[in-house]
PDB file with SEQRES, HELIX, SHEET and CRYST1 records, atoms N, CA, C and O in Angstrom:
SEQRES   1 A   78  MET GLN ILE GLU ILE ILE THR PRO ASP ALA LYS LEU PHE          
SEQRES   2 A   78  GLU GLY GLU VAL ARG SER VAL ASN LEU PRO GLY SER LEU          
SEQRES   3 A   78  GLY GLY PHE GLU ILE LEU ASN ASN HIS ALA PRO ILE VAL          
SEQRES   4 A   78  SER SER LEU THR SER GLY ASN ILE HIS VAL SER THR GLU          
SEQRES   5 A   78  ASP GLY GLU ASN GLN ILE PHE LYS ILE ASN GLY GLY VAL          
SEQRES   6 A   78  VAL GLU MET LYS ASN ASN LYS ILE ILE ILE LEU ALA GLU          
SHEET    1 AA1 7 GLY A  27  LEU A  32  0                                        
SHEET    2 AA1 7 LYS A  11  GLY A  24 -1                                        
SHEET    3 AA1 7 GLN A   2  ILE A   6 -1                                        
SHEET    4 AA1 7 LYS A  72  ALA A  77  1                                        
SHEET    5 AA1 7 ASN A  56  LYS A  69 -1                                        
SHEET    6 AA1 7 ILE A  38  THR A  51 -1                                        
SHEET    7 AA1 7 LYS A  11  GLY A  24 -1                                        
CRYST1    1.000    1.000    1.000  90.00  90.00  90.00 P 1           1          
ATOM      1  N   MET A   1       0.845  -1.169  -0.020  1.00  0.00           N  
ATOM      2  CA  MET A   1       0.001   0.004   0.001  1.00  0.00           C  
ATOM      3  C   MET A   1       0.874   1.237  -0.007  1.00  0.00           C  
ATOM      4  O   MET A   1       2.025   1.190   0.427  1.00  0.00           O  
ATOM      5  N   GLN A   2       0.356   2.305  -0.482  1.00  0.00           N  
ATOM      6  CA  GLN A   2       1.083   3.580  -0.658  1.00  0.00           C  
ATOM      7  C   GLN A   2       0.855   4.469   0.561  1.00  0.00           C  
ATOM      8  O   GLN A   2      -0.243   4.483   1.117  1.00  0.00           O  
ATOM      9  N   ILE A   3       1.873   5.205   0.979  1.00  0.00           N  
ATOM     10  CA  ILE A   3       1.727   6.132   2.148  1.00  0.00           C  
ATOM     11  C   ILE A   3       2.448   7.446   1.860  1.00  0.00           C  
ATOM     12  O   ILE A   3       3.485   7.489   1.198  1.00  0.00           O  
ATOM     13  N   GLU A   4       1.851   8.514   2.389  1.00  0.00           N  
ATOM     14  CA  GLU A   4       2.493   9.825   2.382  1.00  0.00           C  
ATOM     15  C   GLU A   4       2.356  10.389   3.811  1.00  0.00           C  
ATOM     16  O   GLU A   4       1.262  10.404   4.375  1.00  0.00           O  
ATOM     17  N   ILE A   5       3.456  10.843   4.373  1.00  0.00           N  
ATOM     18  CA  ILE A   5       3.413  11.522   5.656  1.00  0.00           C  
ATOM     19  C   ILE A   5       3.870  12.964   5.383  1.00  0.00           C  
ATOM     20  O   ILE A   5       5.006  13.214   4.980  1.00  0.00           O  
ATOM     21  N   ILE A   6       2.932  13.909   5.621  1.00  0.00           N  
ATOM     22  CA  ILE A   6       3.156  15.273   5.266  1.00  0.00           C  
ATOM     23  C   ILE A   6       3.022  16.195   6.540  1.00  0.00           C  
ATOM     24  O   ILE A   6       2.099  16.055   7.342  1.00  0.00           O  
ATOM     25  N   THR A   7       3.981  17.120   6.663  1.00  0.00           N  
ATOM     26  CA  THR A   7       3.888  18.149   7.717  1.00  0.00           C  
ATOM     27  C   THR A   7       3.735  19.494   7.037  1.00  0.00           C  
ATOM     28  O   THR A   7       3.840  19.582   5.813  1.00  0.00           O  
ATOM     29  N   PRO A   8       3.489  20.542   7.805  1.00  0.00           N  
ATOM     30  CA  PRO A   8       3.420  21.886   7.169  1.00  0.00           C  
ATOM     31  C   PRO A   8       4.764  22.287   6.557  1.00  0.00           C  
ATOM     32  O   PRO A   8       4.781  23.119   5.650  1.00  0.00           O  
ATOM     33  N   ASP A   9       5.875  21.737   7.007  1.00  0.00           N  
ATOM     34  CA  ASP A   9       7.169  22.125   6.495  1.00  0.00           C  
ATOM     35  C   ASP A   9       7.708  21.265   5.370  1.00  0.00           C  
ATOM     36  O   ASP A   9       8.460  21.754   4.528  1.00  0.00           O  
ATOM     37  N   ALA A  10       7.334  19.979   5.340  1.00  0.00           N  
ATOM     38  CA  ALA A  10       7.954  19.079   4.363  1.00  0.00           C  
ATOM     39  C   ALA A  10       7.186  17.740   4.280  1.00  0.00           C  
ATOM     40  O   ALA A  10       6.359  17.425   5.136  1.00  0.00           O  
ATOM     41  N   LYS A  11       7.484  16.980   3.240  1.00  0.00           N  
ATOM     42  CA  LYS A  11       6.978  15.635   3.119  1.00  0.00           C  
ATOM     43  C   LYS A  11       8.049  14.729   3.760  1.00  0.00           C  
ATOM     44  O   LYS A  11       9.173  14.627   3.268  1.00  0.00           O  
ATOM     45  N   LEU A  12       7.656  14.068   4.889  1.00  0.00           N  
ATOM     46  CA  LEU A  12       8.604  13.246   5.631  1.00  0.00           C  
ATOM     47  C   LEU A  12       8.859  11.919   4.945  1.00  0.00           C  
ATOM     48  O   LEU A  12       9.992  11.436   4.950  1.00  0.00           O  
ATOM     49  N   PHE A  13       7.832  11.313   4.353  1.00  0.00           N  
ATOM     50  CA  PHE A  13       8.027   9.976   3.791  1.00  0.00           C  
ATOM     51  C   PHE A  13       6.945   9.753   2.709  1.00  0.00           C  
ATOM     52  O   PHE A  13       5.810  10.217   2.818  1.00  0.00           O  
ATOM     53  N   GLU A  14       7.359   9.023   1.671  1.00  0.00           N  
ATOM     54  CA  GLU A  14       6.433   8.605   0.633  1.00  0.00           C  
ATOM     55  C   GLU A  14       6.970   7.280   0.084  1.00  0.00           C  
ATOM     56  O   GLU A  14       8.155   7.158  -0.227  1.00  0.00           O  
ATOM     57  N   GLY A  15       6.072   6.286  -0.030  1.00  0.00           N  
ATOM     58  CA  GLY A  15       6.496   5.035  -0.574  1.00  0.00           C  
ATOM     59  C   GLY A  15       5.552   3.872  -0.273  1.00  0.00           C  
ATOM     60  O   GLY A  15       4.480   4.049   0.307  1.00  0.00           O  
ATOM     61  N   GLU A  16       5.983   2.678  -0.685  1.00  0.00           N  
ATOM     62  CA  GLU A  16       5.213   1.440  -0.415  1.00  0.00           C  
ATOM     63  C   GLU A  16       5.559   0.900   0.953  1.00  0.00           C  
ATOM     64  O   GLU A  16       6.727   0.861   1.338  1.00  0.00           O  
ATOM     65  N   VAL A  17       4.527   0.476   1.699  1.00  0.00           N  
ATOM     66  CA  VAL A  17       4.741  -0.058   3.059  1.00  0.00           C  
ATOM     67  C   VAL A  17       3.912  -1.317   3.248  1.00  0.00           C  
ATOM     68  O   VAL A  17       2.943  -1.563   2.530  1.00  0.00           O  
ATOM     69  N   ARG A  18       4.327  -2.122   4.254  1.00  0.00           N  
ATOM     70  CA  ARG A  18       3.579  -3.305   4.634  1.00  0.00           C  
ATOM     71  C   ARG A  18       2.568  -2.956   5.724  1.00  0.00           C  
ATOM     72  O   ARG A  18       1.424  -3.410   5.697  1.00  0.00           O  
ATOM     73  N   SER A  19       3.004  -2.155   6.666  1.00  0.00           N  
ATOM     74  CA  SER A  19       2.092  -1.793   7.798  1.00  0.00           C  
ATOM     75  C   SER A  19       2.490  -0.453   8.379  1.00  0.00           C  
ATOM     76  O   SER A  19       3.616   0.005   8.189  1.00  0.00           O  
ATOM     77  N   VAL A  20       1.567   0.175   9.088  1.00  0.00           N  
ATOM     78  CA  VAL A  20       1.771   1.458   9.764  1.00  0.00           C  
ATOM     79  C   VAL A  20       1.085   1.365  11.126  1.00  0.00           C  
ATOM     80  O   VAL A  20      -0.087   1.005  11.232  1.00  0.00           O  
ATOM     81  N   ASN A  21       1.847   1.696  12.154  1.00  0.00           N  
ATOM     82  CA  ASN A  21       1.320   1.792  13.562  1.00  0.00           C  
ATOM     83  C   ASN A  21       1.181   3.291  13.857  1.00  0.00           C  
ATOM     84  O   ASN A  21       2.101   4.079  13.640  1.00  0.00           O  
ATOM     85  N   LEU A  22      -0.005   3.652  14.361  1.00  0.00           N  
ATOM     86  CA  LEU A  22      -0.297   5.084  14.575  1.00  0.00           C  
ATOM     87  C   LEU A  22      -0.808   5.346  15.976  1.00  0.00           C  
ATOM     88  O   LEU A  22      -1.473   4.501  16.576  1.00  0.00           O  
ATOM     89  N   PRO A  23      -0.483   6.560  16.508  1.00  0.00           N  
ATOM     90  CA  PRO A  23      -0.992   6.932  17.852  1.00  0.00           C  
ATOM     91  C   PRO A  23      -2.366   7.594  17.753  1.00  0.00           C  
ATOM     92  O   PRO A  23      -2.462   8.821  17.736  1.00  0.00           O  
ATOM     93  N   GLY A  24      -3.415   6.798  17.688  1.00  0.00           N  
ATOM     94  CA  GLY A  24      -4.782   7.352  17.550  1.00  0.00           C  
ATOM     95  C   GLY A  24      -5.248   8.051  18.806  1.00  0.00           C  
ATOM     96  O   GLY A  24      -4.750   7.761  19.893  1.00  0.00           O  
ATOM     97  N   SER A  25      -6.190   8.965  18.680  1.00  0.00           N  
ATOM     98  CA  SER A  25      -6.753   9.690  19.809  1.00  0.00           C  
ATOM     99  C   SER A  25      -7.343   8.812  20.873  1.00  0.00           C  
ATOM    100  O   SER A  25      -7.323   9.147  22.057  1.00  0.00           O  
ATOM    101  N   LEU A  26      -7.878   7.666  20.439  1.00  0.00           N  
ATOM    102  CA  LEU A  26      -8.527   6.743  21.367  1.00  0.00           C  
ATOM    103  C   LEU A  26      -7.672   5.520  21.622  1.00  0.00           C  
ATOM    104  O   LEU A  26      -8.152   4.534  22.181  1.00  0.00           O  
ATOM    105  N   GLY A  27      -6.403   5.569  21.219  1.00  0.00           N  
ATOM    106  CA  GLY A  27      -5.483   4.448  21.418  1.00  0.00           C  
ATOM    107  C   GLY A  27      -4.776   4.136  20.112  1.00  0.00           C  
ATOM    108  O   GLY A  27      -5.257   4.474  19.030  1.00  0.00           O  
ATOM    109  N   GLY A  28      -3.635   3.491  20.228  1.00  0.00           N  
ATOM    110  CA  GLY A  28      -2.823   3.120  19.085  1.00  0.00           C  
ATOM    111  C   GLY A  28      -3.546   2.088  18.214  1.00  0.00           C  
ATOM    112  O   GLY A  28      -4.350   1.300  18.712  1.00  0.00           O  
ATOM    113  N   PHE A  29      -3.250   2.102  16.897  1.00  0.00           N  
ATOM    114  CA  PHE A  29      -3.843   1.150  15.970  1.00  0.00           C  
ATOM    115  C   PHE A  29      -2.903   0.941  14.811  1.00  0.00           C  
ATOM    116  O   PHE A  29      -2.025   1.763  14.547  1.00  0.00           O  
ATOM    117  N   GLU A  30      -3.097  -0.190  14.106  1.00  0.00           N  
ATOM    118  CA  GLU A  30      -2.288  -0.570  12.986  1.00  0.00           C  
ATOM    119  C   GLU A  30      -3.107  -0.623  11.719  1.00  0.00           C  
ATOM    120  O   GLU A  30      -4.260  -1.054  11.739  1.00  0.00           O  
ATOM    121  N   ILE A  31      -2.522  -0.188  10.614  1.00  0.00           N  
ATOM    122  CA  ILE A  31      -3.193  -0.335   9.310  1.00  0.00           C  
ATOM    123  C   ILE A  31      -2.367  -1.251   8.453  1.00  0.00           C  
ATOM    124  O   ILE A  31      -1.157  -1.081   8.298  1.00  0.00           O  
ATOM    125  N   LEU A  32      -3.041  -2.214   7.908  1.00  0.00           N  
ATOM    126  CA  LEU A  32      -2.433  -3.219   7.005  1.00  0.00           C  
ATOM    127  C   LEU A  32      -3.031  -3.069   5.595  1.00  0.00           C  
ATOM    128  O   LEU A  32      -3.978  -2.307   5.398  1.00  0.00           O  
ATOM    129  N   ASN A  33      -2.478  -3.795   4.626  1.00  0.00           N  
ATOM    130  CA  ASN A  33      -2.992  -3.807   3.316  1.00  0.00           C  
ATOM    131  C   ASN A  33      -4.468  -4.220   3.290  1.00  0.00           C  
ATOM    132  O   ASN A  33      -4.880  -5.111   4.031  1.00  0.00           O  
ATOM    133  N   ASN A  34      -5.271  -3.556   2.419  1.00  0.00           N  
ATOM    134  CA  ASN A  34      -6.716  -3.803   2.243  1.00  0.00           C  
ATOM    135  C   ASN A  34      -7.555  -3.461   3.511  1.00  0.00           C  
ATOM    136  O   ASN A  34      -8.650  -3.989   3.702  1.00  0.00           O  
ATOM    137  N   HIS A  35      -7.008  -2.563   4.367  1.00  0.00           N  
ATOM    138  CA  HIS A  35      -7.786  -2.130   5.526  1.00  0.00           C  
ATOM    139  C   HIS A  35      -9.064  -1.354   5.032  1.00  0.00           C  
ATOM    140  O   HIS A  35      -9.074  -0.742   3.964  1.00  0.00           O  
ATOM    141  N   ALA A  36     -10.069  -1.420   5.828  1.00  0.00           N  
ATOM    142  CA  ALA A  36     -11.298  -0.688   5.514  1.00  0.00           C  
ATOM    143  C   ALA A  36     -11.023   0.823   5.507  1.00  0.00           C  
ATOM    144  O   ALA A  36     -10.156   1.290   6.245  1.00  0.00           O  
ATOM    145  N   PRO A  37     -11.742   1.583   4.695  1.00  0.00           N  
ATOM    146  CA  PRO A  37     -11.519   3.030   4.716  1.00  0.00           C  
ATOM    147  C   PRO A  37     -11.701   3.609   6.140  1.00  0.00           C  
ATOM    148  O   PRO A  37     -12.612   3.221   6.871  1.00  0.00           O  
ATOM    149  N   ILE A  38     -10.807   4.548   6.508  1.00  0.00           N  
ATOM    150  CA  ILE A  38     -10.814   5.108   7.823  1.00  0.00           C  
ATOM    151  C   ILE A  38     -10.308   6.573   7.788  1.00  0.00           C  
ATOM    152  O   ILE A  38      -9.438   6.932   6.994  1.00  0.00           O  
ATOM    153  N   VAL A  39     -10.875   7.378   8.658  1.00  0.00           N  
ATOM    154  CA  VAL A  39     -10.318   8.722   8.914  1.00  0.00           C  
ATOM    155  C   VAL A  39     -10.254   8.817  10.420  1.00  0.00           C  
ATOM    156  O   VAL A  39     -11.232   8.537  11.112  1.00  0.00           O  
ATOM    157  N   SER A  40      -9.081   9.219  10.936  1.00  0.00           N  
ATOM    158  CA  SER A  40      -8.923   9.273  12.406  1.00  0.00           C  
ATOM    159  C   SER A  40      -8.014  10.426  12.771  1.00  0.00           C  
ATOM    160  O   SER A  40      -7.137  10.824  12.004  1.00  0.00           O  
ATOM    161  N   SER A  41      -8.252  10.969  13.998  1.00  0.00           N  
ATOM    162  CA  SER A  41      -7.350  11.973  14.511  1.00  0.00           C  
ATOM    163  C   SER A  41      -6.177  11.266  15.236  1.00  0.00           C  
ATOM    164  O   SER A  41      -6.330  10.151  15.735  1.00  0.00           O  
ATOM    165  N   LEU A  42      -5.052  11.912  15.281  1.00  0.00           N  
ATOM    166  CA  LEU A  42      -3.852  11.376  15.911  1.00  0.00           C  
ATOM    167  C   LEU A  42      -3.386  12.287  17.034  1.00  0.00           C  
ATOM    168  O   LEU A  42      -3.541  13.506  16.968  1.00  0.00           O  
ATOM    169  N   THR A  43      -2.815  11.684  18.060  1.00  0.00           N  
ATOM    170  CA  THR A  43      -2.254  12.436  19.177  1.00  0.00           C  
ATOM    171  C   THR A  43      -0.711  12.430  19.036  1.00  0.00           C  
ATOM    172  O   THR A  43      -0.171  11.841  18.100  1.00  0.00           O  
ATOM    173  N   SER A  44      -0.050  13.063  19.939  1.00  0.00           N  
ATOM    174  CA  SER A  44       1.432  13.083  19.895  1.00  0.00           C  
ATOM    175  C   SER A  44       1.928  11.646  20.144  1.00  0.00           C  
ATOM    176  O   SER A  44       1.360  10.895  20.937  1.00  0.00           O  
ATOM    177  N   GLY A  45       2.940  11.324  19.479  1.00  0.00           N  
ATOM    178  CA  GLY A  45       3.518   9.939  19.594  1.00  0.00           C  
ATOM    179  C   GLY A  45       4.369   9.613  18.386  1.00  0.00           C  
ATOM    180  O   GLY A  45       4.836  10.496  17.666  1.00  0.00           O  
ATOM    181  N   ASN A  46       4.557   8.321  18.186  1.00  0.00           N  
ATOM    182  CA  ASN A  46       5.400   7.866  17.107  1.00  0.00           C  
ATOM    183  C   ASN A  46       4.593   7.111  16.033  1.00  0.00           C  
ATOM    184  O   ASN A  46       3.680   6.350  16.357  1.00  0.00           O  
ATOM    185  N   ILE A  47       4.939   7.330  14.749  1.00  0.00           N  
ATOM    186  CA  ILE A  47       4.400   6.581  13.653  1.00  0.00           C  
ATOM    187  C   ILE A  47       5.487   5.542  13.320  1.00  0.00           C  
ATOM    188  O   ILE A  47       6.639   5.895  13.065  1.00  0.00           O  
ATOM    189  N   HIS A  48       5.103   4.277  13.328  1.00  0.00           N  
ATOM    190  CA  HIS A  48       6.029   3.211  12.997  1.00  0.00           C  
ATOM    191  C   HIS A  48       5.682   2.677  11.618  1.00  0.00           C  
ATOM    192  O   HIS A  48       4.583   2.160  11.414  1.00  0.00           O  
ATOM    193  N   VAL A  49       6.589   2.792  10.684  1.00  0.00           N  
ATOM    194  CA  VAL A  49       6.341   2.369   9.304  1.00  0.00           C  
ATOM    195  C   VAL A  49       7.230   1.179   9.010  1.00  0.00           C  
ATOM    196  O   VAL A  49       8.438   1.225   9.242  1.00  0.00           O  
ATOM    197  N   SER A  50       6.630   0.109   8.499  1.00  0.00           N  
ATOM    198  CA  SER A  50       7.375  -1.064   8.053  1.00  0.00           C  
ATOM    199  C   SER A  50       7.295  -1.122   6.540  1.00  0.00           C  
ATOM    200  O   SER A  50       6.227  -1.364   5.978  1.00  0.00           O  
ATOM    201  N   THR A  51       8.440  -0.896   5.869  1.00  0.00           N  
ATOM    202  CA  THR A  51       8.459  -0.823   4.406  1.00  0.00           C  
ATOM    203  C   THR A  51       8.388  -2.223   3.773  1.00  0.00           C  
ATOM    204  O   THR A  51       8.527  -3.236   4.459  1.00  0.00           O  
ATOM    205  N   GLU A  52       8.175  -2.254   2.480  1.00  0.00           N  
ATOM    206  CA  GLU A  52       8.131  -3.525   1.751  1.00  0.00           C  
ATOM    207  C   GLU A  52       9.420  -4.338   1.847  1.00  0.00           C  
ATOM    208  O   GLU A  52       9.384  -5.568   1.845  1.00  0.00           O  
ATOM    209  N   ASP A  53      10.566  -3.642   1.930  1.00  0.00           N  
ATOM    210  CA  ASP A  53      11.819  -4.362   2.025  1.00  0.00           C  
ATOM    211  C   ASP A  53      12.262  -4.760   3.428  1.00  0.00           C  
ATOM    212  O   ASP A  53      13.395  -5.194   3.638  1.00  0.00           O  
ATOM    213  N   GLY A  54      11.315  -4.599   4.417  1.00  0.00           N  
ATOM    214  CA  GLY A  54      11.543  -5.047   5.784  1.00  0.00           C  
ATOM    215  C   GLY A  54      12.174  -3.963   6.659  1.00  0.00           C  
ATOM    216  O   GLY A  54      12.425  -4.210   7.839  1.00  0.00           O  
ATOM    217  N   GLU A  55      12.431  -2.809   6.136  1.00  0.00           N  
ATOM    218  CA  GLU A  55      13.023  -1.714   6.941  1.00  0.00           C  
ATOM    219  C   GLU A  55      11.960  -1.077   7.811  1.00  0.00           C  
ATOM    220  O   GLU A  55      10.826  -0.909   7.364  1.00  0.00           O  
ATOM    221  N   ASN A  56      12.293  -0.717   9.038  1.00  0.00           N  
ATOM    222  CA  ASN A  56      11.378  -0.031   9.921  1.00  0.00           C  
ATOM    223  C   ASN A  56      11.855   1.415  10.145  1.00  0.00           C  
ATOM    224  O   ASN A  56      13.037   1.664  10.382  1.00  0.00           O  
ATOM    225  N   GLN A  57      10.919   2.345  10.067  1.00  0.00           N  
ATOM    226  CA  GLN A  57      11.201   3.748  10.293  1.00  0.00           C  
ATOM    227  C   GLN A  57      10.231   4.297  11.328  1.00  0.00           C  
ATOM    228  O   GLN A  57       9.085   3.858  11.419  1.00  0.00           O  
ATOM    229  N   ILE A  58      10.704   5.259  12.102  1.00  0.00           N  
ATOM    230  CA  ILE A  58       9.862   5.880  13.142  1.00  0.00           C  
ATOM    231  C   ILE A  58       9.877   7.389  12.924  1.00  0.00           C  
ATOM    232  O   ILE A  58      10.928   8.000  12.731  1.00  0.00           O  
ATOM    233  N   PHE A  59       8.670   7.974  12.960  1.00  0.00           N  
ATOM    234  CA  PHE A  59       8.499   9.419  12.827  1.00  0.00           C  
ATOM    235  C   PHE A  59       7.746   9.946  14.060  1.00  0.00           C  
ATOM    236  O   PHE A  59       6.656   9.469  14.376  1.00  0.00           O  
ATOM    237  N   LYS A  60       8.328  10.920  14.745  1.00  0.00           N  
ATOM    238  CA  LYS A  60       7.666  11.529  15.899  1.00  0.00           C  
ATOM    239  C   LYS A  60       6.766  12.669  15.427  1.00  0.00           C  
ATOM    240  O   LYS A  60       7.163  13.514  14.625  1.00  0.00           O  
ATOM    241  N   ILE A  61       5.496  12.661  15.973  1.00  0.00           N  
ATOM    242  CA  ILE A  61       4.547  13.698  15.575  1.00  0.00           C  
ATOM    243  C   ILE A  61       3.917  14.269  16.844  1.00  0.00           C  
ATOM    244  O   ILE A  61       3.955  13.655  17.910  1.00  0.00           O  
ATOM    245  N   ASN A  62       3.336  15.465  16.698  1.00  0.00           N  
ATOM    246  CA  ASN A  62       2.619  16.135  17.809  1.00  0.00           C  
ATOM    247  C   ASN A  62       1.100  16.083  17.584  1.00  0.00           C  
ATOM    248  O   ASN A  62       0.360  16.788  18.271  1.00  0.00           O  
ATOM    249  N   GLY A  63       0.641  15.296  16.675  1.00  0.00           N  
ATOM    250  CA  GLY A  63      -0.803  15.170  16.387  1.00  0.00           C  
ATOM    251  C   GLY A  63      -1.019  15.271  14.934  1.00  0.00           C  
ATOM    252  O   GLY A  63      -0.096  15.561  14.172  1.00  0.00           O  
ATOM    253  N   GLY A  64      -2.268  15.028  14.519  1.00  0.00           N  
ATOM    254  CA  GLY A  64      -2.596  15.146  13.091  1.00  0.00           C  
ATOM    255  C   GLY A  64      -3.831  14.348  12.762  1.00  0.00           C  
ATOM    256  O   GLY A  64      -4.669  14.062  13.618  1.00  0.00           O  
ATOM    257  N   VAL A  65      -3.921  13.984  11.450  1.00  0.00           N  
ATOM    258  CA  VAL A  65      -5.063  13.271  10.918  1.00  0.00           C  
ATOM    259  C   VAL A  65      -4.540  12.215   9.951  1.00  0.00           C  
ATOM    260  O   VAL A  65      -3.555  12.445   9.249  1.00  0.00           O  
ATOM    261  N   VAL A  66      -5.199  11.057   9.912  1.00  0.00           N  
ATOM    262  CA  VAL A  66      -4.860  10.018   8.914  1.00  0.00           C  
ATOM    263  C   VAL A  66      -6.109   9.632   8.139  1.00  0.00           C  
ATOM    264  O   VAL A  66      -7.201   9.516   8.696  1.00  0.00           O  
ATOM    265  N   GLU A  67      -5.922   9.437   6.847  1.00  0.00           N  
ATOM    266  CA  GLU A  67      -7.003   8.897   5.980  1.00  0.00           C  
ATOM    267  C   GLU A  67      -6.454   7.694   5.240  1.00  0.00           C  
ATOM    268  O   GLU A  67      -5.359   7.744   4.680  1.00  0.00           O  
ATOM    269  N   MET A  68      -7.233   6.594   5.242  1.00  0.00           N  
ATOM    270  CA  MET A  68      -6.886   5.389   4.482  1.00  0.00           C  
ATOM    271  C   MET A  68      -8.063   5.091   3.581  1.00  0.00           C  
ATOM    272  O   MET A  68      -9.205   4.963   4.024  1.00  0.00           O  
ATOM    273  N   LYS A  69      -7.737   4.981   2.262  1.00  0.00           N  
ATOM    274  CA  LYS A  69      -8.794   4.637   1.277  1.00  0.00           C  
ATOM    275  C   LYS A  69      -8.133   4.044   0.073  1.00  0.00           C  
ATOM    276  O   LYS A  69      -7.179   4.608  -0.463  1.00  0.00           O  
ATOM    277  N   ASN A  70      -8.642   2.885  -0.368  1.00  0.00           N  
ATOM    278  CA  ASN A  70      -8.097   2.190  -1.562  1.00  0.00           C  
ATOM    279  C   ASN A  70      -6.591   1.965  -1.480  1.00  0.00           C  
ATOM    280  O   ASN A  70      -5.850   2.242  -2.423  1.00  0.00           O  
ATOM    281  N   ASN A  71      -6.164   1.460  -0.338  1.00  0.00           N  
ATOM    282  CA  ASN A  71      -4.729   1.156  -0.096  1.00  0.00           C  
ATOM    283  C   ASN A  71      -3.811   2.351  -0.248  1.00  0.00           C  
ATOM    284  O   ASN A  71      -2.637   2.182  -0.576  1.00  0.00           O  
ATOM    285  N   LYS A  72      -4.310   3.548  -0.021  1.00  0.00           N  
ATOM    286  CA  LYS A  72      -3.511   4.765   0.006  1.00  0.00           C  
ATOM    287  C   LYS A  72      -3.725   5.461   1.325  1.00  0.00           C  
ATOM    288  O   LYS A  72      -4.860   5.785   1.675  1.00  0.00           O  
ATOM    289  N   ILE A  73      -2.642   5.704   2.079  1.00  0.00           N  
ATOM    290  CA  ILE A  73      -2.728   6.372   3.379  1.00  0.00           C  
ATOM    291  C   ILE A  73      -2.089   7.735   3.227  1.00  0.00           C  
ATOM    292  O   ILE A  73      -0.987   7.888   2.699  1.00  0.00           O  
ATOM    293  N   ILE A  74      -2.834   8.726   3.716  1.00  0.00           N  
ATOM    294  CA  ILE A  74      -2.305  10.094   3.791  1.00  0.00           C  
ATOM    295  C   ILE A  74      -2.368  10.524   5.231  1.00  0.00           C  
ATOM    296  O   ILE A  74      -3.423  10.501   5.866  1.00  0.00           O  
ATOM    297  N   ILE A  75      -1.185  10.927   5.749  1.00  0.00           N  
ATOM    298  CA  ILE A  75      -1.108  11.383   7.123  1.00  0.00           C  
ATOM    299  C   ILE A  75      -0.683  12.852   7.103  1.00  0.00           C  
ATOM    300  O   ILE A  75       0.385  13.177   6.584  1.00  0.00           O  
ATOM    301  N   LEU A  76      -1.518  13.753   7.668  1.00  0.00           N  
ATOM    302  CA  LEU A  76      -1.203  15.144   7.836  1.00  0.00           C  
ATOM    303  C   LEU A  76      -0.791  15.309   9.300  1.00  0.00           C  
ATOM    304  O   LEU A  76      -1.617  15.181  10.204  1.00  0.00           O  
ATOM    305  N   ALA A  77       0.446  15.585   9.513  1.00  0.00           N  
ATOM    306  CA  ALA A  77       1.001  15.601  10.872  1.00  0.00           C  
ATOM    307  C   ALA A  77       1.593  16.953  11.284  1.00  0.00           C  
ATOM    308  O   ALA A  77       2.047  17.743  10.457  1.00  0.00           O  
ATOM    309  N   GLU A  78       1.567  17.178  12.580  1.00  0.00           N  
ATOM    310  CA  GLU A  78       2.253  18.386  13.104  1.00  0.00           C  
ATOM    311  C   GLU A  78       3.639  18.020  13.589  1.00  0.00           C  
ATOM    312  O   GLU A  78       4.375  18.885  14.063  1.00  0.00           O  
TER     313      GLU A  78                                                      
END                                                                             
């Protein structure tokens, strides 16, 4: 699935991923391939991205919003 992590200053990450762990407002959650469409607010915490080649990356955010639809994830983060 495709992901974009965007802040007001820059695009932090764009690419194909296996999974994404997010700090949701009501608790952490994971998005996998073919996940149902979702829009959720995010709190401060870490986004854990597992890429297709097995690499793991962590991005610290202060909050934001995530949308998942048709295997495309867009994260607008602070």
